[in-house]
Amino acid sequence: MKKNKANEKILEIKNLHFSYGPIKAVNNLSFHVNKGEIVALLGANGSGKTTLLQTISGLNSAASGEIIFKDENITRLAAEKIVQRHLIHVPEHRQVFSTMSVFDNLHLGAYHHYHQTKKKNVEKEIEKLFEIFPILEERKDQLAGTLSGGQQQMLAIARAIMSKPDLLLLDEPSLGLAPLIVKEVLELVKNLRDQYNTTVLLIEQNVFASLKISDRAYVMQHGEIVKEGSSLELLRDEKVKEAFLGHAVG
Ligand code: ATP
């Protein structure tokens, strides 16, 4: 991990609550992410991971608690205001604009800062991204809907990078992908952090693969954090191995 001054926090969650009627999906949850880290959020289906990311990005409105991003309380901000602060959420099921080309999808990623960034500069940024995602350059004129699942996932992540995220929330980027492609996508996430110093909060069912690329991890159960530690510690933890063995890849 790239070291940042005194582990500066970019995101801090304090006593957060969100319920669907009687279901406490996020229950008095506190945790933080330091600048430049990749933090994995682990937990069985239904433990509240997706709801947590949706609450951080403003898609759900927290019942109580605080979300502090870059020293600002964003708990009550609308989702579009949160995006403007460069907190970018890539939801499950990679939502690319399937009837638009790969290139146009990437252009749209720059939409919210287009007034500050000249078209020429946006195109330069796309060229730079193509060095990390060569397959997207090969397919740049192709309609996004005709790409394979793995390529669409790469496009969804690349489009998010075009939004210049300070914090990227990734919800199960490997969903439905073959194990080899999963590794490729997760390695890419790590490369992006190394090249752009983007901080990443990652939900991933492939526990071992995500612990291998992350710095720290939290384990959720019934809307609460039940374990936390460095990814290396959790990789060696017998209870974590036992609980998640079924989800291992390579
Ligand atoms: P998965 O890995 O399956 O996506 P998760 O850890 O992301 O699971 P959530 O999807 O956040 O968990 O679900 C947390 C709890 O909230 C579960 O009990 C789930 O059934 C419930 N839940 C999720 N979405 C809704 C909804 N739209 N309406 C009502 N209950 C919901």
mmCIF file of C-alpha atoms and ligand atoms in Angstrom:
data_model
loop_
_atom_site.group_PDB
_atom_site.id
_atom_site.type_symbol
_atom_site.label_atom_id
_atom_site.label_comp_id
_atom_site.label_asym_id
_atom_site.label_seq_id
_atom_site.Cartn_x
_atom_site.Cartn_y
_atom_site.Cartn_z
ATOM 1 C CA MET A 1 0.000 0.000 0.000
ATOM 2 C CA LYS A 2 1.156 3.522 -0.736
ATOM 3 C CA LYS A 3 1.782 5.169 2.618
ATOM 4 C CA ASN A 4 -0.133 8.318 3.352
ATOM 5 C CA LYS A 5 0.616 10.779 6.081
ATOM 6 C CA ALA A 6 -0.440 9.325 9.444
ATOM 7 C CA ASN A 7 -3.132 7.097 7.906
ATOM 8 C CA GLU A 8 -5.362 10.018 7.022
ATOM 9 C CA LYS A 9 -9.050 8.990 7.069
ATOM 10 C CA ILE A 10 -10.966 9.677 3.872
ATOM 11 C CA LEU A 11 -14.222 8.051 5.070
ATOM 12 C CA GLU A 12 -15.519 7.633 8.577
ATOM 13 C CA ILE A 13 -18.819 5.996 9.431
ATOM 14 C CA LYS A 14 -20.177 6.530 12.925
ATOM 15 C CA ASN A 15 -23.060 4.557 14.451
ATOM 16 C CA LEU A 16 -24.904 4.261 11.145
ATOM 17 C CA HIS A 17 -28.432 2.809 11.004
ATOM 18 C CA PHE A 18 -30.625 1.922 8.038
ATOM 19 C CA SER A 19 -33.702 -0.351 8.107
ATOM 20 C CA TYR A 20 -36.125 -1.755 5.568
ATOM 21 C CA GLY A 21 -39.223 -1.709 7.789
ATOM 22 C CA PRO A 22 -38.429 -4.151 10.599
ATOM 23 C CA ILE A 23 -35.181 -5.400 8.986
ATOM 24 C CA LYS A 24 -32.140 -3.660 10.485
ATOM 25 C CA ALA A 25 -29.917 -3.949 7.408
ATOM 26 C CA VAL A 26 -27.239 -1.587 8.821
ATOM 27 C CA ASN A 27 -27.216 -1.660 12.595
ATOM 28 C CA ASN A 28 -25.132 0.820 14.600
ATOM 29 C CA LEU A 29 -22.201 0.371 12.298
ATOM 30 C CA SER A 30 -18.877 2.221 12.615
ATOM 31 C CA PHE A 31 -15.732 1.872 10.529
ATOM 32 C CA HIS A 32 -13.285 3.905 8.488
ATOM 33 C CA VAL A 33 -11.219 3.870 5.319
ATOM 34 C CA ASN A 34 -7.809 5.576 5.095
ATOM 35 C CA LYS A 35 -6.676 7.499 2.043
ATOM 36 C CA GLY A 36 -5.046 5.219 -0.554
ATOM 37 C CA GLU A 37 -6.287 1.965 0.977
ATOM 38 C CA ILE A 38 -8.209 -0.890 -0.581
ATOM 39 C CA VAL A 39 -10.633 -2.055 2.100
ATOM 40 C CA ALA A 40 -12.694 -5.217 1.573
ATOM 41 C CA LEU A 41 -16.151 -5.621 3.058
ATOM 42 C CA LEU A 42 -16.874 -9.304 3.584
ATOM 43 C CA GLY A 43 -19.990 -11.108 4.763
ATOM 44 C CA ALA A 44 -22.558 -13.717 3.787
ATOM 45 C CA ASN A 45 -25.519 -12.900 1.526
ATOM 46 C CA GLY A 46 -27.955 -10.605 3.280
ATOM 47 C CA SER A 47 -25.438 -9.309 5.841
ATOM 48 C CA GLY A 48 -26.056 -5.712 4.688
ATOM 49 C CA LYS A 49 -23.041 -4.936 2.506
ATOM 50 C CA THR A 50 -24.957 -3.572 -0.492
ATOM 51 C CA THR A 51 -27.285 -1.561 1.752
ATOM 52 C CA LEU A 52 -24.252 -0.036 3.458
ATOM 53 C CA LEU A 53 -22.692 1.104 0.162
ATOM 54 C CA GLN A 54 -26.057 2.476 -0.995
ATOM 55 C CA THR A 55 -26.350 4.451 2.228
ATOM 56 C CA ILE A 56 -22.828 5.878 1.874
ATOM 57 C CA SER A 57 -23.509 7.018 -1.714
ATOM 58 C CA GLY A 58 -26.839 8.604 -0.790
ATOM 59 C CA LEU A 59 -29.124 6.101 -2.550
ATOM 60 C CA ASN A 60 -30.545 5.209 0.886
ATOM 61 C CA SER A 61 -31.174 7.839 3.501
ATOM 62 C CA ALA A 62 -29.596 6.882 6.855
ATOM 63 C CA ALA A 63 -32.011 6.679 9.799
ATOM 64 C CA SER A 64 -29.255 7.913 12.123
ATOM 65 C CA GLY A 65 -25.490 8.072 12.460
ATOM 66 C CA GLU A 66 -22.868 9.993 10.496
ATOM 67 C CA ILE A 67 -21.004 9.602 7.224
ATOM 68 C CA ILE A 68 -17.909 11.800 7.110
ATOM 69 C CA PHE A 69 -16.149 12.046 3.749
ATOM 70 C CA LYS A 70 -13.022 14.199 3.359
ATOM 71 C CA ASP A 71 -13.848 15.886 6.694
ATOM 72 C CA GLU A 72 -17.382 16.822 5.588
ATOM 73 C CA ASN A 73 -20.588 15.376 7.014
ATOM 74 C CA ILE A 74 -22.356 14.043 3.887
ATOM 75 C CA THR A 75 -25.033 12.020 5.732
ATOM 76 C CA ARG A 76 -27.924 14.151 4.458
ATOM 77 C CA LEU A 77 -26.574 15.043 1.021
ATOM 78 C CA ALA A 78 -28.412 13.907 -2.130
ATOM 79 C CA ALA A 79 -26.688 11.253 -4.242
ATOM 80 C CA GLU A 80 -25.793 13.709 -7.058
ATOM 81 C CA LYS A 81 -24.096 16.054 -4.565
ATOM 82 C CA ILE A 82 -22.080 13.121 -3.241
ATOM 83 C CA VAL A 83 -20.917 12.242 -6.777
ATOM 84 C CA GLN A 84 -19.775 15.866 -7.193
ATOM 85 C CA ARG A 85 -17.530 15.339 -4.178
ATOM 86 C CA HIS A 86 -15.834 12.500 -6.090
ATOM 87 C CA LEU A 87 -17.301 9.624 -4.108
ATOM 88 C CA ILE A 88 -18.255 7.236 -6.908
ATOM 89 C CA HIS A 89 -20.350 4.071 -6.568
ATOM 90 C CA VAL A 90 -20.182 1.237 -9.101
ATOM 91 C CA PRO A 91 -23.266 -0.822 -8.217
ATOM 92 C CA GLU A 92 -23.830 -4.544 -8.698
ATOM 93 C CA HIS A 93 -24.716 -5.804 -12.194
ATOM 94 C CA ARG A 94 -22.362 -3.413 -14.039
ATOM 95 C CA GLN A 95 -24.716 -0.852 -15.495
ATOM 96 C CA VAL A 96 -23.105 0.282 -18.720
ATOM 97 C CA PHE A 97 -25.087 2.118 -21.407
ATOM 98 C CA SER A 98 -25.463 -0.865 -23.687
ATOM 99 C CA THR A 99 -26.620 0.980 -26.820
ATOM 100 C CA MET A 100 -23.700 3.418 -26.675
ATOM 101 C CA SER A 101 -20.118 2.760 -27.747
ATOM 102 C CA VAL A 102 -17.350 1.990 -25.272
ATOM 103 C CA PHE A 103 -15.800 5.391 -26.055
ATOM 104 C CA ASP A 104 -19.070 7.258 -25.413
ATOM 105 C CA ASN A 105 -19.581 5.378 -22.132
ATOM 106 C CA LEU A 106 -16.148 6.599 -21.023
ATOM 107 C CA HIS A 107 -16.966 10.162 -22.090
ATOM 108 C CA LEU A 108 -20.104 10.052 -19.959
ATOM 109 C CA GLY A 109 -17.977 9.144 -16.955
ATOM 110 C CA ALA A 110 -16.500 12.649 -17.123
ATOM 111 C CA TYR A 111 -19.981 14.220 -17.296
ATOM 112 C CA HIS A 112 -20.138 15.809 -13.856
ATOM 113 C CA HIS A 113 -16.846 17.681 -14.279
ATOM 114 C CA TYR A 114 -17.222 18.367 -18.024
ATOM 115 C CA HIS A 115 -17.692 22.105 -17.494
ATOM 116 C CA GLN A 116 -14.237 22.262 -15.852
ATOM 117 C CA THR A 117 -12.450 19.858 -18.164
ATOM 118 C CA LYS A 118 -12.013 20.549 -21.875
ATOM 119 C CA LYS A 119 -13.069 17.849 -24.352
ATOM 120 C CA LYS A 120 -9.425 17.523 -25.442
ATOM 121 C CA ASN A 121 -8.379 16.746 -21.867
ATOM 122 C CA VAL A 122 -11.165 14.187 -21.428
ATOM 123 C CA GLU A 123 -9.883 12.430 -24.532
ATOM 124 C CA LYS A 124 -6.355 12.467 -23.109
ATOM 125 C CA GLU A 125 -7.671 10.866 -19.929
ATOM 126 C CA ILE A 126 -9.397 8.174 -21.989
ATOM 127 C CA GLU A 127 -6.113 7.496 -23.834
ATOM 128 C CA LYS A 128 -4.349 7.116 -20.469
ATOM 129 C CA LEU A 129 -7.015 4.679 -19.277
ATOM 130 C CA PHE A 130 -6.583 2.621 -22.434
ATOM 131 C CA GLU A 131 -3.028 1.850 -21.267
ATOM 132 C CA ILE A 132 -4.519 0.059 -18.264
ATOM 133 C CA PHE A 133 -7.515 -1.345 -20.157
ATOM 134 C CA PRO A 134 -6.095 -2.272 -23.608
ATOM 135 C CA ILE A 135 -9.137 -4.437 -24.355
ATOM 136 C CA LEU A 136 -11.347 -1.337 -24.133
ATOM 137 C CA GLU A 137 -9.182 0.440 -26.688
ATOM 138 C CA GLU A 138 -9.547 -2.532 -29.043
ATOM 139 C CA ARG A 139 -13.316 -2.362 -28.576
ATOM 140 C CA LYS A 140 -13.727 1.401 -28.303
ATOM 141 C CA ASP A 141 -16.195 1.725 -31.221
ATOM 142 C CA GLN A 142 -18.187 -1.356 -30.247
ATOM 143 C CA LEU A 143 -21.581 -1.014 -28.498
ATOM 144 C CA ALA A 144 -21.100 -1.665 -24.782
ATOM 145 C CA GLY A 145 -23.964 -4.199 -24.762
ATOM 146 C CA THR A 146 -22.010 -6.465 -27.114
ATOM 147 C CA LEU A 147 -19.007 -6.800 -24.765
ATOM 148 C CA SER A 148 -18.466 -9.904 -22.625
ATOM 149 C CA GLY A 149 -19.396 -9.755 -18.921
ATOM 150 C CA GLY A 150 -15.777 -9.217 -17.872
ATOM 151 C CA GLN A 151 -15.258 -6.469 -20.440
ATOM 152 C CA GLN A 152 -18.477 -4.718 -19.328
ATOM 153 C CA GLN A 153 -17.225 -4.841 -15.757
ATOM 154 C CA MET A 154 -13.925 -3.301 -16.831
ATOM 155 C CA LEU A 155 -15.861 -0.607 -18.705
ATOM 156 C CA ALA A 156 -18.015 0.123 -15.625
ATOM 157 C CA ILE A 157 -14.854 0.553 -13.524
ATOM 158 C CA ALA A 158 -13.039 2.577 -16.215
ATOM 159 C CA ARG A 159 -16.074 4.861 -16.554
ATOM 160 C CA ALA A 160 -16.016 5.397 -12.794
ATOM 161 C CA ILE A 161 -12.306 6.327 -13.010
ATOM 162 C CA MET A 162 -13.269 8.988 -15.582
ATOM 163 C CA SER A 163 -15.279 10.623 -12.767
ATOM 164 C CA LYS A 164 -11.959 11.153 -10.919
ATOM 165 C CA PRO A 165 -12.996 9.281 -7.773
ATOM 166 C CA ASP A 166 -11.281 10.046 -4.492
ATOM 167 C CA LEU A 167 -13.183 7.056 -3.137
ATOM 168 C CA LEU A 168 -14.530 4.254 -5.297
ATOM 169 C CA LEU A 169 -17.264 1.982 -3.918
ATOM 170 C CA LEU A 170 -17.256 -1.302 -5.837
ATOM 171 C CA ASP A 171 -20.172 -3.671 -5.273
ATOM 172 C CA GLU A 172 -19.257 -7.211 -6.336
ATOM 173 C CA PRO A 173 -17.313 -6.447 -9.494
ATOM 174 C CA SER A 174 -16.778 -10.168 -10.091
ATOM 175 C CA LEU A 175 -20.455 -11.148 -10.019
ATOM 176 C CA GLY A 176 -21.136 -13.756 -12.702
ATOM 177 C CA LEU A 177 -17.560 -13.787 -14.050
ATOM 178 C CA ALA A 178 -15.371 -16.857 -14.608
ATOM 179 C CA PRO A 179 -12.621 -17.319 -11.951
ATOM 180 C CA LEU A 180 -9.774 -16.302 -14.273
ATOM 181 C CA ILE A 181 -11.578 -13.101 -15.236
ATOM 182 C CA VAL A 182 -12.308 -12.421 -11.550
ATOM 183 C CA LYS A 183 -8.583 -12.427 -10.847
ATOM 184 C CA GLU A 184 -7.994 -10.125 -13.802
ATOM 185 C CA VAL A 185 -10.648 -7.629 -12.675
ATOM 186 C CA LEU A 186 -9.362 -7.593 -9.082
ATOM 187 C CA GLU A 187 -5.752 -7.169 -10.229
ATOM 188 C CA LEU A 188 -6.975 -4.247 -12.281
ATOM 189 C CA VAL A 189 -8.518 -2.661 -9.194
ATOM 190 C CA LYS A 190 -5.133 -2.948 -7.504
ATOM 191 C CA ASN A 191 -3.357 -1.394 -10.532
ATOM 192 C CA LEU A 192 -5.799 1.487 -10.517
ATOM 193 C CA ARG A 193 -5.103 2.165 -6.866
ATOM 194 C CA ASP A 194 -1.371 2.036 -7.516
ATOM 195 C CA GLN A 195 -1.526 4.319 -10.585
ATOM 196 C CA TYR A 196 -4.251 6.799 -9.583
ATOM 197 C CA ASN A 197 -3.953 6.454 -5.786
ATOM 198 C CA THR A 198 -7.723 5.916 -5.736
ATOM 199 C CA THR A 199 -9.082 4.692 -2.413
ATOM 200 C CA VAL A 200 -11.356 1.660 -2.815
ATOM 201 C CA LEU A 201 -14.066 0.129 -0.641
ATOM 202 C CA LEU A 202 -14.814 -3.254 -2.171
ATOM 203 C CA ILE A 203 -17.588 -5.795 -1.648
ATOM 204 C CA GLU A 204 -16.507 -9.140 -2.997
ATOM 205 C CA GLN A 205 -17.860 -12.663 -2.616
ATOM 206 C CA ASN A 206 -14.489 -14.100 -3.623
ATOM 207 C CA VAL A 207 -13.064 -13.634 -0.173
ATOM 208 C CA PHE A 208 -9.571 -14.983 -0.730
ATOM 209 C CA ALA A 209 -9.086 -13.079 -3.974
ATOM 210 C CA SER A 210 -10.271 -9.847 -2.353
ATOM 211 C CA LEU A 211 -8.106 -10.337 0.755
ATOM 212 C CA LYS A 212 -5.111 -10.816 -1.531
ATOM 213 C CA ILE A 213 -5.512 -7.389 -3.179
ATOM 214 C CA SER A 214 -6.791 -5.415 -0.162
ATOM 215 C CA ASP A 215 -4.955 -3.817 2.769
ATOM 216 C CA ARG A 216 -7.628 -4.258 5.437
ATOM 217 C CA ALA A 217 -11.023 -5.873 5.717
ATOM 218 C CA TYR A 218 -14.204 -5.798 7.777
ATOM 219 C CA VAL A 219 -16.562 -8.744 8.171
ATOM 220 C CA MET A 220 -20.302 -7.965 8.401
ATOM 221 C CA GLN A 221 -23.037 -10.083 9.899
ATOM 222 C CA HIS A 222 -26.671 -9.026 10.393
ATOM 223 C CA GLY A 223 -25.865 -5.387 9.634
ATOM 224 C CA GLU A 224 -22.953 -5.185 12.091
ATOM 225 C CA ILE A 225 -19.164 -5.368 11.849
ATOM 226 C CA VAL A 226 -18.143 -8.570 13.652
ATOM 227 C CA LYS A 227 -14.460 -8.698 12.742
ATOM 228 C CA GLU A 228 -11.789 -6.405 11.360
ATOM 229 C CA GLY A 229 -8.088 -6.594 10.668
ATOM 230 C CA SER A 230 -5.350 -6.423 8.092
ATOM 231 C CA SER A 231 -6.114 -8.582 5.070
ATOM 232 C CA LEU A 232 -3.006 -10.628 5.838
ATOM 233 C CA GLU A 233 -4.281 -11.394 9.364
ATOM 234 C CA LEU A 234 -7.729 -12.327 8.071
ATOM 235 C CA LEU A 235 -6.236 -14.571 5.380
ATOM 236 C CA ARG A 236 -4.590 -16.592 8.149
ATOM 237 C CA ASP A 237 -7.629 -16.518 10.465
ATOM 238 C CA GLU A 238 -9.061 -20.018 10.906
ATOM 239 C CA LYS A 239 -12.607 -18.722 11.560
ATOM 240 C CA VAL A 240 -12.554 -16.608 8.408
ATOM 241 C CA LYS A 241 -11.241 -19.598 6.435
ATOM 242 C CA GLU A 242 -13.992 -21.784 7.883
ATOM 243 C CA ALA A 243 -16.765 -19.278 7.220
ATOM 244 C CA PHE A 244 -15.755 -18.432 3.676
ATOM 245 C CA LEU A 245 -14.006 -21.512 2.312
ATOM 246 C CA GLY A 246 -16.877 -22.077 -0.119
ATOM 247 C CA HIS A 247 -16.102 -18.785 -1.839
ATOM 248 C CA ALA A 248 -12.391 -19.300 -2.426
ATOM 249 C CA VAL A 249 -10.748 -18.762 -5.785
ATOM 250 C CA GLY A 250 -7.088 -19.460 -6.558
HETATM 251 P P1 ATP B 1 -25.864 -9.877 -1.041
HETATM 252 O O1 ATP B 1 -24.462 -10.353 -0.982
HETATM 253 O O2 ATP B 1 -26.866 -10.958 -1.251
HETATM 254 O O3 ATP B 1 -26.077 -8.703 -1.978
HETATM 255 P P2 ATP B 1 -25.723 -8.075 1.201
HETATM 256 O O4 ATP B 1 -24.756 -8.421 2.244
HETATM 257 O O5 ATP B 1 -25.341 -7.040 0.207
HETATM 258 O O6 ATP B 1 -26.203 -9.373 0.450
HETATM 259 P P3 ATP B 1 -28.139 -6.568 1.517
HETATM 260 O O7 ATP B 1 -28.545 -6.815 0.098
HETATM 261 O O8 ATP B 1 -27.698 -5.226 1.882
HETATM 262 O O9 ATP B 1 -27.031 -7.623 1.963
HETATM 263 O O10 ATP B 1 -29.363 -6.999 2.457
HETATM 264 C C1 ATP B 1 -29.380 -6.785 3.866
HETATM 265 C C2 ATP B 1 -30.747 -7.168 4.407
HETATM 266 O O11 ATP B 1 -31.730 -6.262 3.909
HETATM 267 C C3 ATP B 1 -31.204 -8.564 3.998
HETATM 268 O O12 ATP B 1 -31.950 -9.105 5.063
HETATM 269 C C4 ATP B 1 -32.093 -8.289 2.798
HETATM 270 O O13 ATP B 1 -33.077 -9.299 2.665
HETATM 271 C C5 ATP B 1 -32.728 -6.956 3.160
HETATM 272 N N1 ATP B 1 -33.030 -6.142 1.975
HETATM 273 C C6 ATP B 1 -32.172 -5.767 1.016
HETATM 274 N N2 ATP B 1 -32.774 -4.973 0.108
HETATM 275 C C7 ATP B 1 -34.057 -4.850 0.504
HETATM 276 C C8 ATP B 1 -35.194 -4.143 -0.010
HETATM 277 N N3 ATP B 1 -35.113 -3.401 -1.120
HETATM 278 N N4 ATP B 1 -36.356 -4.254 0.668
HETATM 279 C C9 ATP B 1 -36.440 -4.970 1.828
HETATM 280 N N5 ATP B 1 -35.405 -5.659 2.360
HETATM 281 C C10 ATP B 1 -34.242 -5.595 1.722
#
